[in-house]
Tab-separated table of C-alpha atoms in Angstrom:
chain	number	residue	atom	x	y	z
O	16	UNK	CA	3.668	-1.410	-17.630
O	17	UNK	CA	5.799	1.735	-16.928
O	18	UNK	CA	4.553	5.090	-16.128
O	19	UNK	CA	5.682	6.278	-19.396
O	20	UNK	CA	3.497	3.627	-21.231
O	21	UNK	CA	0.582	4.498	-19.140
O	22	UNK	CA	0.870	8.162	-19.996
O	23	UNK	CA	1.261	7.375	-23.673
O	24	UNK	CA	-1.711	5.128	-23.592
O	25	UNK	CA	-4.080	7.749	-22.230
O	26	UNK	CA	-2.857	10.836	-23.781
O	27	UNK	CA	-5.959	10.975	-26.126
O	28	UNK	CA	-8.223	10.921	-23.137
O	29	UNK	CA	-8.303	14.485	-22.504
O	30	UNK	CA	-11.725	16.231	-22.661
O	31	UNK	CA	-12.475	19.699	-24.215
O	32	UNK	CA	-14.955	21.975	-22.869
O	33	UNK	CA	-17.763	21.011	-25.045
O	34	UNK	CA	-17.332	17.336	-24.071
O	35	UNK	CA	-17.198	18.183	-20.396
O	36	UNK	CA	-20.455	19.960	-20.737
O	37	UNK	CA	-21.912	16.789	-22.373
O	38	UNK	CA	-20.735	14.774	-19.583
O	39	UNK	CA	-22.412	16.934	-17.039
O	40	UNK	CA	-25.629	17.172	-19.047
O	41	UNK	CA	-25.833	13.266	-18.646
O	42	UNK	CA	-24.855	13.522	-15.019
O	43	UNK	CA	-27.696	15.962	-14.207
O	44	UNK	CA	-30.210	13.719	-16.169
O	45	UNK	CA	-28.957	10.749	-14.191
O	46	UNK	CA	-29.270	12.606	-11.088
O	47	UNK	CA	-32.885	13.587	-11.786
O	48	UNK	CA	-33.597	9.877	-12.430
O	49	UNK	CA	-31.796	8.732	-9.249
O	50	UNK	CA	-33.898	11.009	-7.025
O	51	UNK	CA	-36.876	8.889	-7.886
O	52	UNK	CA	-35.211	5.772	-6.234
O	53	UNK	CA	-35.324	4.988	-2.567
O	54	UNK	CA	-32.229	4.345	-0.406
O	55	UNK	CA	-33.363	0.742	-0.097
O	56	UNK	CA	-33.530	0.268	-3.984
O	57	UNK	CA	-29.906	1.786	-4.161
O	58	UNK	CA	-28.704	-0.480	-1.430
O	59	UNK	CA	-30.078	-3.364	-3.563
O	60	UNK	CA	-27.940	-2.220	-6.560
O	61	UNK	CA	-24.861	-1.836	-4.446
O	62	UNK	CA	-25.185	-5.537	-3.262
O	63	UNK	CA	-24.943	-6.463	-6.949
O	64	UNK	CA	-21.688	-4.361	-7.322
O	65	UNK	CA	-20.264	-5.741	-4.069
O	66	UNK	CA	-20.631	-9.355	-5.480
O	67	UNK	CA	-18.960	-8.444	-8.754
O	68	UNK	CA	-16.234	-6.632	-7.103
O	69	UNK	CA	-15.485	-9.799	-4.942
O	70	UNK	CA	-15.762	-12.009	-8.078
O	71	UNK	CA	-13.017	-9.878	-9.951
O	72	UNK	CA	-10.710	-9.300	-6.994
O	73	UNK	CA	-7.940	-11.186	-8.709
O	74	UNK	CA	-8.165	-9.223	-11.767
O	75	UNK	CA	-8.420	-5.921	-9.804
O	76	UNK	CA	-5.224	-6.572	-7.859
O	77	UNK	CA	-3.566	-7.622	-11.177
O	78	UNK	CA	-4.554	-4.170	-12.579
O	79	UNK	CA	-3.522	-2.240	-9.426
O	80	UNK	CA	-0.159	-4.073	-9.231
O	81	UNK	CA	0.596	-3.249	-12.884
O	82	UNK	CA	-0.179	0.485	-12.894
O	83	UNK	CA	0.406	1.346	-9.204
O	84	UNK	CA	3.532	-0.757	-8.611
O	85	UNK	CA	2.438	-1.658	-5.097
O	86	UNK	CA	3.040	-5.350	-3.876
O	87	UNK	CA	0.150	-7.764	-3.925
O	88	UNK	CA	-0.522	-7.902	-0.138
O	89	UNK	CA	-0.900	-4.133	-0.189
O	90	UNK	CA	-3.228	-4.356	-2.913
O	91	UNK	CA	-5.404	-6.984	-1.219
O	92	UNK	CA	-5.547	-5.239	2.100
O	93	UNK	CA	-5.969	-1.677	0.940
O	94	UNK	CA	-7.690	-1.983	-2.509
O	95	UNK	CA	-9.901	-5.221	-1.950
O	96	UNK	CA	-10.646	-5.508	1.829
O	97	UNK	CA	-10.976	-1.760	2.422
O	98	UNK	CA	-13.768	-1.285	-0.309
O	99	UNK	CA	-15.478	-4.559	0.692
O	100	UNK	CA	-15.698	-3.630	4.359
O	101	UNK	CA	-16.989	-0.161	3.473
O	102	UNK	CA	-19.721	-1.367	0.993
O	103	UNK	CA	-20.810	-3.778	3.658
O	104	UNK	CA	-21.210	-0.903	6.036
O	105	UNK	CA	-23.081	1.146	3.536
O	106	UNK	CA	-25.476	-1.717	2.985
O	107	UNK	CA	-26.205	-2.070	6.698
O	108	UNK	CA	-26.278	1.533	7.937
O	109	UNK	CA	-27.074	3.744	5.103
O	110	UNK	CA	-30.984	3.648	5.093
O	111	UNK	CA	-30.756	4.554	8.882
O	112	UNK	CA	-28.423	7.421	8.553
O	113	UNK	CA	-30.239	8.942	5.486
O	114	UNK	CA	-33.669	8.609	6.981
O	115	UNK	CA	-35.684	11.606	7.902
O	116	UNK	CA	-34.913	12.822	11.256
O	117	UNK	CA	-37.275	14.087	13.768
O	118	UNK	CA	-36.217	17.201	15.528
O	119	UNK	CA	-37.195	18.794	18.812
O	120	UNK	CA	-39.500	21.634	18.690
O	121	UNK	CA	-39.429	24.339	21.460
O	122	UNK	CA	-42.286	25.193	23.798
O	123	UNK	CA	-42.781	28.559	22.115
O	124	UNK	CA	-43.614	26.552	18.892
O	125	UNK	CA	-45.887	23.981	20.711
O	126	UNK	CA	-48.133	22.247	18.408
O	127	UNK	CA	-45.767	22.128	15.362
O	128	UNK	CA	-43.666	19.282	14.116
O	129	UNK	CA	-39.936	19.641	13.134
O	130	UNK	CA	-38.022	17.260	10.709
O	131	UNK	CA	-34.715	17.047	8.791
O	132	UNK	CA	-34.427	15.778	5.351
O	133	UNK	CA	-31.158	14.574	3.938
O	134	UNK	CA	-31.414	14.989	0.241
O	135	UNK	CA	-29.075	14.357	-2.623
O	136	UNK	CA	-26.901	17.131	-3.913
O	137	UNK	CA	-27.127	16.435	-7.586
O	138	UNK	CA	-24.410	15.790	-10.237
O	139	UNK	CA	-21.170	15.852	-8.130
O	140	UNK	CA	-17.509	15.723	-9.245
O	141	UNK	CA	-14.986	13.224	-7.700
O	142	UNK	CA	-11.153	13.480	-8.384
O	143	UNK	CA	-8.843	10.791	-6.605
O	144	UNK	CA	-5.098	10.378	-6.483
O	145	UNK	CA	-3.007	7.416	-7.709
O	146	UNK	CA	-1.765	5.824	-4.305
O	147	UNK	CA	-4.952	3.880	-3.588
O	148	UNK	CA	-6.757	3.878	-7.010
O	149	UNK	CA	-9.417	1.232	-6.313
O	150	UNK	CA	-9.967	2.050	-2.609
O	151	UNK	CA	-10.665	5.752	-3.266
O	152	UNK	CA	-12.712	5.125	-6.345
O	153	UNK	CA	-15.017	2.556	-4.875
O	154	UNK	CA	-15.573	4.102	-1.429
O	155	UNK	CA	-16.300	7.604	-2.897
O	156	UNK	CA	-18.432	6.508	-5.776
O	157	UNK	CA	-20.623	4.124	-3.786
O	158	UNK	CA	-21.069	6.601	-0.921
O	159	UNK	CA	-22.192	9.266	-3.377
O	160	UNK	CA	-24.448	6.736	-5.163
O	161	UNK	CA	-26.113	5.569	-2.029
O	162	UNK	CA	-26.815	9.137	-0.849
O	163	UNK	CA	-28.563	9.528	-4.352
O	164	UNK	CA	-26.075	11.461	-6.366
O	165	UNK	CA	-24.777	11.130	-9.914
O	166	UNK	CA	-21.041	11.375	-9.969
O	167	UNK	CA	-18.517	12.239	-12.697
O	168	UNK	CA	-15.288	10.698	-11.621
O	169	UNK	CA	-11.814	11.523	-12.924
O	170	UNK	CA	-9.220	9.074	-11.600
O	171	UNK	CA	-5.483	9.976	-11.745
O	172	UNK	CA	-3.854	9.992	-14.845
O	173	UNK	CA	-0.939	8.108	-13.381
O	174	UNK	CA	-3.324	4.976	-12.396
O	175	UNK	CA	-6.324	5.394	-14.578
O	176	UNK	CA	-7.155	1.700	-14.531
O	177	UNK	CA	-9.062	2.248	-17.765
O	178	UNK	CA	-12.167	0.361	-18.195
O	179	UNK	CA	-11.840	-1.530	-14.665
O	180	UNK	CA	-14.603	0.467	-12.979
O	181	UNK	CA	-16.972	0.266	-15.894
O	182	UNK	CA	-16.770	-3.491	-15.937
O	183	UNK	CA	-17.437	-3.711	-12.064
O	184	UNK	CA	-20.472	-1.388	-12.533
O	185	UNK	CA	-21.760	-3.542	-15.408
O	186	UNK	CA	-23.362	-5.549	-12.594
O	187	UNK	CA	-25.981	-2.634	-11.976
O	188	UNK	CA	-27.280	-0.585	-14.782
O	189	UNK	CA	-28.530	1.992	-12.478
O	190	UNK	CA	-25.011	2.383	-10.970
O	191	UNK	CA	-23.371	2.348	-14.398
O	192	UNK	CA	-25.846	5.236	-15.561
O	193	UNK	CA	-25.239	7.088	-12.319
O	194	UNK	CA	-21.432	7.026	-12.294
O	195	UNK	CA	-19.400	8.264	-15.362
O	196	UNK	CA	-15.662	7.670	-15.538
O	197	UNK	CA	-13.617	10.376	-17.204
O	198	UNK	CA	-10.060	10.048	-18.096
O	199	UNK	CA	-7.482	12.710	-18.430
O	200	UNK	CA	-5.114	15.180	-16.641
O	201	UNK	CA	-5.575	18.249	-14.706
O	202	UNK	CA	-6.626	20.073	-17.827
O	203	UNK	CA	-9.747	17.726	-18.004
O	204	UNK	CA	-10.467	18.370	-14.382
O	205	UNK	CA	-10.536	22.151	-14.947
O	206	UNK	CA	-13.026	21.629	-17.661
O	207	UNK	CA	-15.279	19.542	-15.471
O	208	UNK	CA	-15.070	22.124	-12.636
O	209	UNK	CA	-16.186	24.819	-15.098
O	210	UNK	CA	-19.479	22.941	-15.427
O	211	UNK	CA	-20.335	23.773	-11.822
O	212	UNK	CA	-20.884	20.479	-10.173
O	213	UNK	CA	-23.112	20.512	-7.169
O	214	UNK	CA	-20.129	19.582	-5.003
O	215	UNK	CA	-16.270	18.486	-5.480
O	216	UNK	CA	-14.740	15.805	-3.628
O	217	UNK	CA	-10.848	15.827	-4.003
O	218	UNK	CA	-8.233	13.738	-2.390
O	219	UNK	CA	-4.589	14.549	-3.308
O	220	UNK	CA	-1.847	17.053	-2.913
O	221	UNK	CA	-1.992	20.425	-1.309
O	222	UNK	CA	-0.747	22.070	-4.401
O	223	UNK	CA	-3.638	20.587	-6.465
O	224	UNK	CA	-6.018	21.041	-3.687
O	225	UNK	CA	-5.359	24.779	-3.630
O	226	UNK	CA	-5.798	25.044	-7.408
O	227	UNK	CA	-9.078	23.289	-7.244
O	228	UNK	CA	-10.301	25.536	-4.417
O	229	UNK	CA	-9.330	28.702	-6.308
O	230	UNK	CA	-11.190	27.615	-9.357
O	231	UNK	CA	-14.359	26.393	-7.412
O	232	UNK	CA	-14.392	29.624	-5.487
O	233	UNK	CA	-15.355	31.504	-8.545
O	234	UNK	CA	-18.643	29.517	-8.746
O	235	UNK	CA	-18.958	29.006	-5.026
O	236	UNK	CA	-18.848	25.340	-5.406
O	237	UNK	CA	-18.681	23.590	-2.151
O	238	UNK	CA	-15.701	21.165	-1.459
O	239	UNK	CA	-14.321	18.509	0.498
O	240	UNK	CA	-10.468	18.361	0.552
O	241	UNK	CA	-8.454	15.470	1.860
O	242	UNK	CA	-4.919	16.764	1.383
O	243	UNK	CA	-1.492	15.882	2.422
O	244	UNK	CA	0.025	14.891	5.907
O	245	UNK	CA	2.992	14.709	7.988
O	246	UNK	CA	1.795	12.149	10.503
O	247	UNK	CA	3.722	11.667	13.624
O	248	UNK	CA	4.201	8.461	15.719
O	249	UNK	CA	4.787	8.885	19.328
O	250	UNK	CA	6.385	5.999	21.212
O	251	UNK	CA	6.705	6.058	25.011
O	252	UNK	CA	9.140	4.088	26.939
O	253	UNK	CA	6.663	1.712	28.388
O	254	UNK	CA	5.721	-0.160	25.138
O	255	UNK	CA	6.465	-3.805	23.917
O	256	UNK	CA	9.283	-3.203	21.781
O	257	UNK	CA	8.654	-6.042	19.248
O	258	UNK	CA	5.040	-5.034	18.573
O	259	UNK	CA	5.626	-1.365	18.443
O	260	UNK	CA	8.521	-1.705	16.165
O	261	UNK	CA	6.531	-3.856	13.803
O	262	UNK	CA	3.652	-1.559	13.667
O	263	UNK	CA	5.767	1.570	13.174
O	264	UNK	CA	7.744	-0.084	10.319
O	265	UNK	CA	4.495	-1.063	8.717
O	266	UNK	CA	2.868	2.388	9.256
O	267	UNK	CA	5.873	3.848	7.533
O	268	UNK	CA	6.557	1.670	4.757
O	269	UNK	CA	3.205	0.291	3.554
O	270	UNK	CA	2.227	1.087	-0.084
O	271	UNK	CA	5.945	2.145	-0.111
O	272	UNK	CA	5.191	4.971	2.023
O	273	UNK	CA	2.771	6.450	-0.362
O	274	UNK	CA	-0.179	7.101	1.983
O	275	UNK	CA	-1.201	10.500	3.178
O	276	UNK	CA	-1.476	8.694	6.750
O	277	UNK	CA	1.862	7.095	6.540
O	278	UNK	CA	4.251	7.869	9.506
O	279	UNK	CA	6.465	10.623	8.309
O	280	UNK	CA	7.972	11.444	11.794
O	281	UNK	CA	8.962	8.986	14.475
O	282	UNK	CA	9.333	10.231	18.111
O	283	UNK	CA	10.942	7.811	20.554
O	284	UNK	CA	11.302	8.458	24.309
O	285	UNK	CA	14.919	8.516	25.433
O	286	UNK	CA	14.718	5.598	27.737
O	287	UNK	CA	14.215	3.078	24.885
O	288	UNK	CA	15.538	5.076	21.889
O	289	UNK	CA	18.706	2.973	21.288
O	290	UNK	CA	17.138	-0.371	21.692
O	291	UNK	CA	14.200	0.696	19.572
O	292	UNK	CA	16.251	2.020	16.558
O	293	UNK	CA	18.366	-1.157	16.714
O	294	UNK	CA	15.428	-3.426	16.163
O	295	UNK	CA	13.865	-0.971	13.838
O	296	UNK	CA	17.052	-1.168	11.655
O	297	UNK	CA	17.080	-4.881	11.746
O	298	UNK	CA	13.497	-5.329	10.899
O	299	UNK	CA	13.743	-2.666	8.130
O	300	UNK	CA	16.630	-4.360	6.463
O	301	UNK	CA	14.730	-7.741	6.486
O	302	UNK	CA	11.840	-6.184	4.410
O	303	UNK	CA	11.451	-7.824	0.874
O	304	UNK	CA	11.339	-5.408	-1.813
O	305	UNK	CA	9.528	-6.349	-5.071
O	306	UNK	CA	6.137	-5.966	-6.910
O	307	UNK	CA	6.145	-8.827	-9.398
O	308	UNK	CA	5.193	-11.312	-6.286
O	309	UNK	CA	2.582	-13.705	-5.432
O	310	UNK	CA	1.886	-12.088	-1.821
O	311	UNK	CA	5.371	-12.808	-0.637
O	312	UNK	CA	6.849	-9.233	-0.839
O	313	UNK	CA	6.729	-6.587	1.614
O	314	UNK	CA	7.254	-3.283	-0.236
O	315	UNK	CA	6.560	-2.491	-3.965
O	316	UNK	CA	7.832	0.042	-6.304
O	317	UNK	CA	7.195	3.776	-6.266
O	318	UNK	CA	4.436	4.732	-8.576
O	319	UNK	CA	5.322	7.971	-10.186
O	320	UNK	CA	8.844	9.369	-11.334
O	321	UNK	CA	8.131	12.879	-9.842
O	322	UNK	CA	7.422	11.192	-6.421
O	323	UNK	CA	10.547	9.379	-6.420
O	324	UNK	CA	12.331	12.603	-7.016
O	325	UNK	CA	10.978	14.274	-4.050
O	326	UNK	CA	11.976	11.283	-1.735
O	327	UNK	CA	15.593	11.501	-3.267
O	328	UNK	CA	15.639	15.280	-2.804
O	329	UNK	CA	14.475	14.984	0.916
O	330	UNK	CA	17.042	12.257	1.538
O	331	UNK	CA	19.981	14.061	-0.060
O	332	UNK	CA	19.095	17.359	1.568
O	333	UNK	CA	18.925	15.747	5.036
O	334	UNK	CA	22.159	13.842	4.607
O	335	UNK	CA	23.951	16.998	3.117
O	336	UNK	CA	22.966	18.662	6.401
O	337	UNK	CA	24.172	16.076	8.691
O	338	UNK	CA	21.575	13.366	9.039
O	339	UNK	CA	22.795	9.607	9.271
O	340	UNK	CA	21.289	6.980	7.028
O	341	UNK	CA	20.639	3.863	9.465
O	342	UNK	CA	19.461	1.645	6.642
O	343	UNK	CA	18.233	1.886	3.056
O	344	UNK	CA	18.931	5.065	1.064
O	345	UNK	CA	19.289	3.540	-2.311
O	346	UNK	CA	17.083	3.867	-5.452
O	347	UNK	CA	17.096	0.688	-7.583
O	348	UNK	CA	15.752	0.560	-11.223
O	349	UNK	CA	13.957	-2.676	-11.837
O	350	UNK	CA	12.272	-3.965	-14.886
O	351	UNK	CA	8.891	-3.548	-13.162
O	352	UNK	CA	9.478	-0.074	-11.747
O	353	UNK	CA	11.816	2.093	-9.557
O	354	UNK	CA	12.212	0.597	-6.122
O	355	UNK	CA	13.521	3.043	-3.296
O	356	UNK	CA	14.715	0.906	-0.390
O	357	UNK	CA	13.005	1.341	2.824
O	358	UNK	CA	15.068	4.065	4.616
O	359	UNK	CA	15.630	5.151	8.191
O	360	UNK	CA	17.218	8.499	9.253
O	361	UNK	CA	18.455	9.765	12.541
O	362	UNK	CA	20.126	13.005	13.736
O	363	UNK	CA	18.170	15.019	11.349
O	364	UNK	CA	19.022	18.781	11.414
O	365	UNK	CA	16.074	21.392	12.123
O	366	UNK	CA	16.459	22.898	8.659
O	367	UNK	CA	16.099	19.711	6.594
O	368	UNK	CA	13.271	19.794	4.266
O	369	UNK	CA	11.780	16.558	5.336
O	370	UNK	CA	11.049	18.082	8.772
O	371	UNK	CA	8.350	20.242	7.387
O	372	UNK	CA	7.373	18.889	3.840
O	373	UNK	CA	5.276	15.935	3.080
O	374	UNK	CA	7.736	13.171	1.694
O	375	UNK	CA	5.186	10.473	0.574
O	376	UNK	CA	7.709	7.756	0.173
O	377	UNK	CA	9.592	5.110	2.228
O	378	UNK	CA	11.671	7.493	4.290
O	379	UNK	CA	11.261	7.632	8.107
O	380	UNK	CA	13.119	10.211	10.185
O	381	UNK	CA	13.586	9.441	13.798
O	382	UNK	CA	13.675	11.831	16.778
O	383	UNK	CA	14.249	11.693	20.421
O	384	UNK	CA	12.015	13.269	23.368
O	385	UNK	CA	11.853	13.407	27.153
O	386	UNK	CA	8.504	14.517	28.192
O	387	UNK	CA	4.849	14.307	27.133
O	388	UNK	CA	4.437	18.151	26.907
O	389	UNK	CA	7.606	18.254	24.710
O	390	UNK	CA	6.560	15.715	22.226
O	391	UNK	CA	3.017	17.304	21.855
O	392	UNK	CA	4.426	20.523	21.021
O	393	UNK	CA	6.844	18.884	18.484
O	394	UNK	CA	4.096	16.930	16.859
O	395	UNK	CA	1.976	20.064	16.572
O	396	UNK	CA	4.671	22.251	15.134
O	397	UNK	CA	3.517	21.633	11.600
O	398	UNK	CA	1.179	23.042	8.959
O	399	UNK	CA	-0.404	19.562	8.525
O	400	UNK	CA	-3.022	18.060	10.750
O	401	UNK	CA	-4.230	14.626	9.162
O	402	UNK	CA	-3.609	11.808	11.692
O	403	UNK	CA	-1.267	10.430	14.168
O	404	UNK	CA	-0.390	7.319	16.411
O	405	UNK	CA	0.451	7.101	20.066
O	406	UNK	CA	2.089	3.996	21.741
O	407	UNK	CA	1.925	3.430	25.328
O	408	UNK	CA	0.629	0.950	28.060
O	409	UNK	CA	-0.616	3.987	29.933
O	410	UNK	CA	-3.953	4.519	28.202
O	411	UNK	CA	-4.846	7.513	30.365
O	412	UNK	CA	-1.553	9.132	29.040
O	413	UNK	CA	-2.114	8.092	25.428
O	414	UNK	CA	-5.576	9.544	25.564
O	415	UNK	CA	-4.279	12.789	26.873
O	416	UNK	CA	-1.791	12.957	24.160
O	417	UNK	CA	-4.500	12.083	21.554
O	418	UNK	CA	-6.705	14.911	22.679
O	419	UNK	CA	-3.804	17.355	22.554
O	420	UNK	CA	-2.696	16.515	19.049
O	421	UNK	CA	-4.057	18.829	16.067
O	422	UNK	CA	-5.141	16.217	13.839
O	423	UNK	CA	-8.256	14.613	12.478
O	424	UNK	CA	-7.619	11.057	13.749
O	425	UNK	CA	-5.394	9.168	16.215
O	426	UNK	CA	-4.739	5.460	16.538
O	427	UNK	CA	-3.644	4.413	19.991
O	428	UNK	CA	-1.113	1.395	20.047
O	429	UNK	CA	-1.828	0.980	16.384
O	430	UNK	CA	-1.249	2.860	13.120
O	431	UNK	CA	-3.377	3.924	10.168
O	432	UNK	CA	-6.442	2.166	11.819
O	433	UNK	CA	-9.062	4.890	12.007
O	434	UNK	CA	-9.393	4.901	8.285
O	435	UNK	CA	-9.967	1.106	8.235
O	436	UNK	CA	-13.157	1.558	10.370
O	437	UNK	CA	-16.078	2.682	8.064
O	438	UNK	CA	-17.995	3.977	11.158
O	439	UNK	CA	-15.481	6.619	11.911
O	440	UNK	CA	-15.044	9.940	10.040
O	441	UNK	CA	-11.897	10.364	8.370
O	442	UNK	CA	-10.466	13.799	7.386
O	443	UNK	CA	-7.906	16.277	8.512
O	444	UNK	CA	-7.256	19.892	10.000
O	445	UNK	CA	-5.134	22.748	9.132
O	446	UNK	CA	-3.430	22.295	5.689
O	447	UNK	CA	-4.556	18.637	5.569
O	448	UNK	CA	-7.879	19.734	4.269
O	449	UNK	CA	-11.460	19.729	5.574
O	450	UNK	CA	-14.641	17.937	5.298
O	451	UNK	CA	-15.178	14.267	6.324
O	452	UNK	CA	-15.278	11.040	4.501
O	453	UNK	CA	-16.383	7.663	6.042
O	454	UNK	CA	-18.773	7.260	8.860
O	455	UNK	CA	-22.185	8.957	9.081
O	456	UNK	CA	-20.635	12.254	8.911
O	457	UNK	CA	-18.973	11.343	5.557
O	458	UNK	CA	-22.108	9.851	4.107
O	459	UNK	CA	-24.181	12.982	4.997
O	460	UNK	CA	-21.355	15.074	3.411
O	461	UNK	CA	-23.039	13.792	0.088
O	462	UNK	CA	-26.401	15.176	1.067
O	463	UNK	CA	-27.987	18.702	1.638
O	464	UNK	CA	-30.015	19.012	4.788
O	465	UNK	CA	-33.405	20.488	4.457
O	466	UNK	CA	-35.238	21.831	7.548
O	467	UNK	CA	-39.010	21.202	7.686
O	468	UNK	CA	-41.517	22.342	10.152
O	469	UNK	CA	-45.198	21.365	9.962
O	470	UNK	CA	-48.097	23.256	11.264
O	471	UNK	CA	-51.740	22.308	11.300
O	472	UNK	CA	-54.014	24.080	8.791
O	473	UNK	CA	-56.547	26.074	11.019
O	474	UNK	CA	-58.143	29.579	11.561
O	475	UNK	CA	-55.594	30.378	14.282
O	476	UNK	CA	-53.205	33.389	13.789
O	477	UNK	CA	-49.485	33.323	14.938
O	478	UNK	CA	-48.668	35.662	17.738
O	479	UNK	CA	-45.724	37.136	15.742
O	480	UNK	CA	-47.913	37.956	12.827
O	481	UNK	CA	-49.723	41.423	12.264
O	482	UNK	CA	-51.235	43.434	13.801
O	483	UNK	CA	-48.540	44.490	16.389
O	484	UNK	CA	-50.077	46.147	19.442
O	485	UNK	CA	-48.847	47.361	22.894
O	486	UNK	CA	-50.550	44.467	24.642
O	487	UNK	CA	-48.947	41.935	22.411
O	488	UNK	CA	-45.697	43.579	22.783
O	489	UNK	CA	-45.917	43.361	26.656
O	490	UNK	CA	-47.013	39.592	26.474
O	491	UNK	CA	-44.120	38.865	24.216
O	492	UNK	CA	-41.619	40.389	26.711
O	493	UNK	CA	-43.186	38.092	29.346
O	494	UNK	CA	-42.677	35.068	27.053
O	495	UNK	CA	-39.065	35.986	26.406
O	496	UNK	CA	-38.506	36.290	30.185
O	497	UNK	CA	-39.993	33.016	30.808
O	498	UNK	CA	-37.752	31.267	28.181
O	499	UNK	CA	-34.503	32.101	29.990
O	500	UNK	CA	-35.577	30.575	33.325
O	501	UNK	CA	-33.493	27.571	34.190
O	502	UNK	CA	-35.965	25.809	36.467
O	503	UNK	CA	-37.735	23.499	34.198
O	504	UNK	CA	-41.052	23.425	36.235
O	505	UNK	CA	-41.041	27.141	36.885
O	506	UNK	CA	-40.195	27.710	33.139
O	507	UNK	CA	-43.174	25.604	31.839
O	508	UNK	CA	-45.447	27.566	34.194
O	509	UNK	CA	-44.250	30.971	33.078
O	510	UNK	CA	-44.421	30.156	29.514
O	511	UNK	CA	-47.934	28.911	29.915
O	512	UNK	CA	-48.996	32.197	31.867
O	513	UNK	CA	-47.611	34.220	29.145
O	514	UNK	CA	-48.259	32.103	26.093
O	515	UNK	CA	-51.974	31.379	26.531
O	516	UNK	CA	-53.095	35.057	26.925
O	517	UNK	CA	-50.695	35.751	23.848
O	518	UNK	CA	-52.413	33.235	21.782
O	519	UNK	CA	-55.755	34.531	22.687
O	520	UNK	CA	-54.950	38.238	21.990
O	521	UNK	CA	-53.286	37.241	18.669
O	522	UNK	CA	-56.761	36.099	17.349
O	523	UNK	CA	-58.340	39.704	17.882
O	524	UNK	CA	-58.277	42.511	15.405
O	525	UNK	CA	-56.397	45.723	16.204
O	526	UNK	CA	-58.647	47.940	18.499
């Protein structure tokens, strides 16, 4: 199915303002019902969906390959294995993460108990992109559901997978009632934002992220934005060439380079530069490009015409300014989509667009470097800060570089791996967005923290309540002085010497 056919098929899906209001009316009703359930009950429902998802894996991959254009193994690894791993993590860890927390209570509040509740936000809006249509939709919706939220989910109009998620959710009436899938373009998204969701979770381009943030700011709607990247791979001269070439090539070309964490800049230390690019060229030229495969192709088709145009523009601009094409560089029209051959570039001039703009395609520019400090400065010289990879046998050096990079995640001697671990947070810095998904931090992002302090019901008055007296003021000064003492034994003694008379005085009426 071509992108033109997909667009024509779903042109009637746009929602108007009244329909968007009805969607959120249902979502808020579902959220109220969902608050009455426990995390354990929601985990039980998730187990049903996980089993249905597994049973439907071949059908899911068929739909993903048809609408997205990726090769079948890419679909298996990212859109099947990824969600399965993540749902298993939610099943095993969600109850512990979302449980009420005991919090310490300072000596000055002795006798009280402090707690933190992690409560659902309500009816949230989720908007996802076209590059990982099942991975994003399943991970986000199930995270939000487990946290107790109702979700209005708008997938990309470029890969809507219409009816697929609903079929998966048929396994659980509770989840089906809690997650509404709404189809349409940016116009539909605007109408949904106007309904003032409790929070918006958006993954996609910087341009669209800015528009969503601007509209949400009118209503003070909180946001989590996972936007673009310009991820560097830094290769030092002590690496195993064969393994590192293989890892870098996969990190640049997986999903046809259409990943926010794809390698978009490759820095190779001078000592191995020539040998590395020679092996890289040979391996790149050997990749099998096809998407009508049974699992034996390496790289699939580009998903959207506009993205193909960006890749072509970046390539033409770089070559016009003096860059050399090491391999690839051709766009091929096939019956199942447009195939941009995996491309490696060298000698890229500083003013080339691909040096600072996100490409989001199978285009890998290669650069040389000498020193650790030099490559850190080069890698950080970007508006983006999503993730990076560092390759070296010297793990102390790799750790130094990882700490110095202004990004949200670093894979050492691997690539695009942090997002594969559901225990780790995922998200960017700078123009790559804010907020985190995955891991405990990501799960708690779907909740509102509520501070609770519990005191006994008694006839005792608090020292900071009325009436205020000179004696109370003096005793409070002594208590404050005791609180800043760093010797723990002396601190407890001084607090007791000030606190006990203060508590006694607080029970007396004003003279």
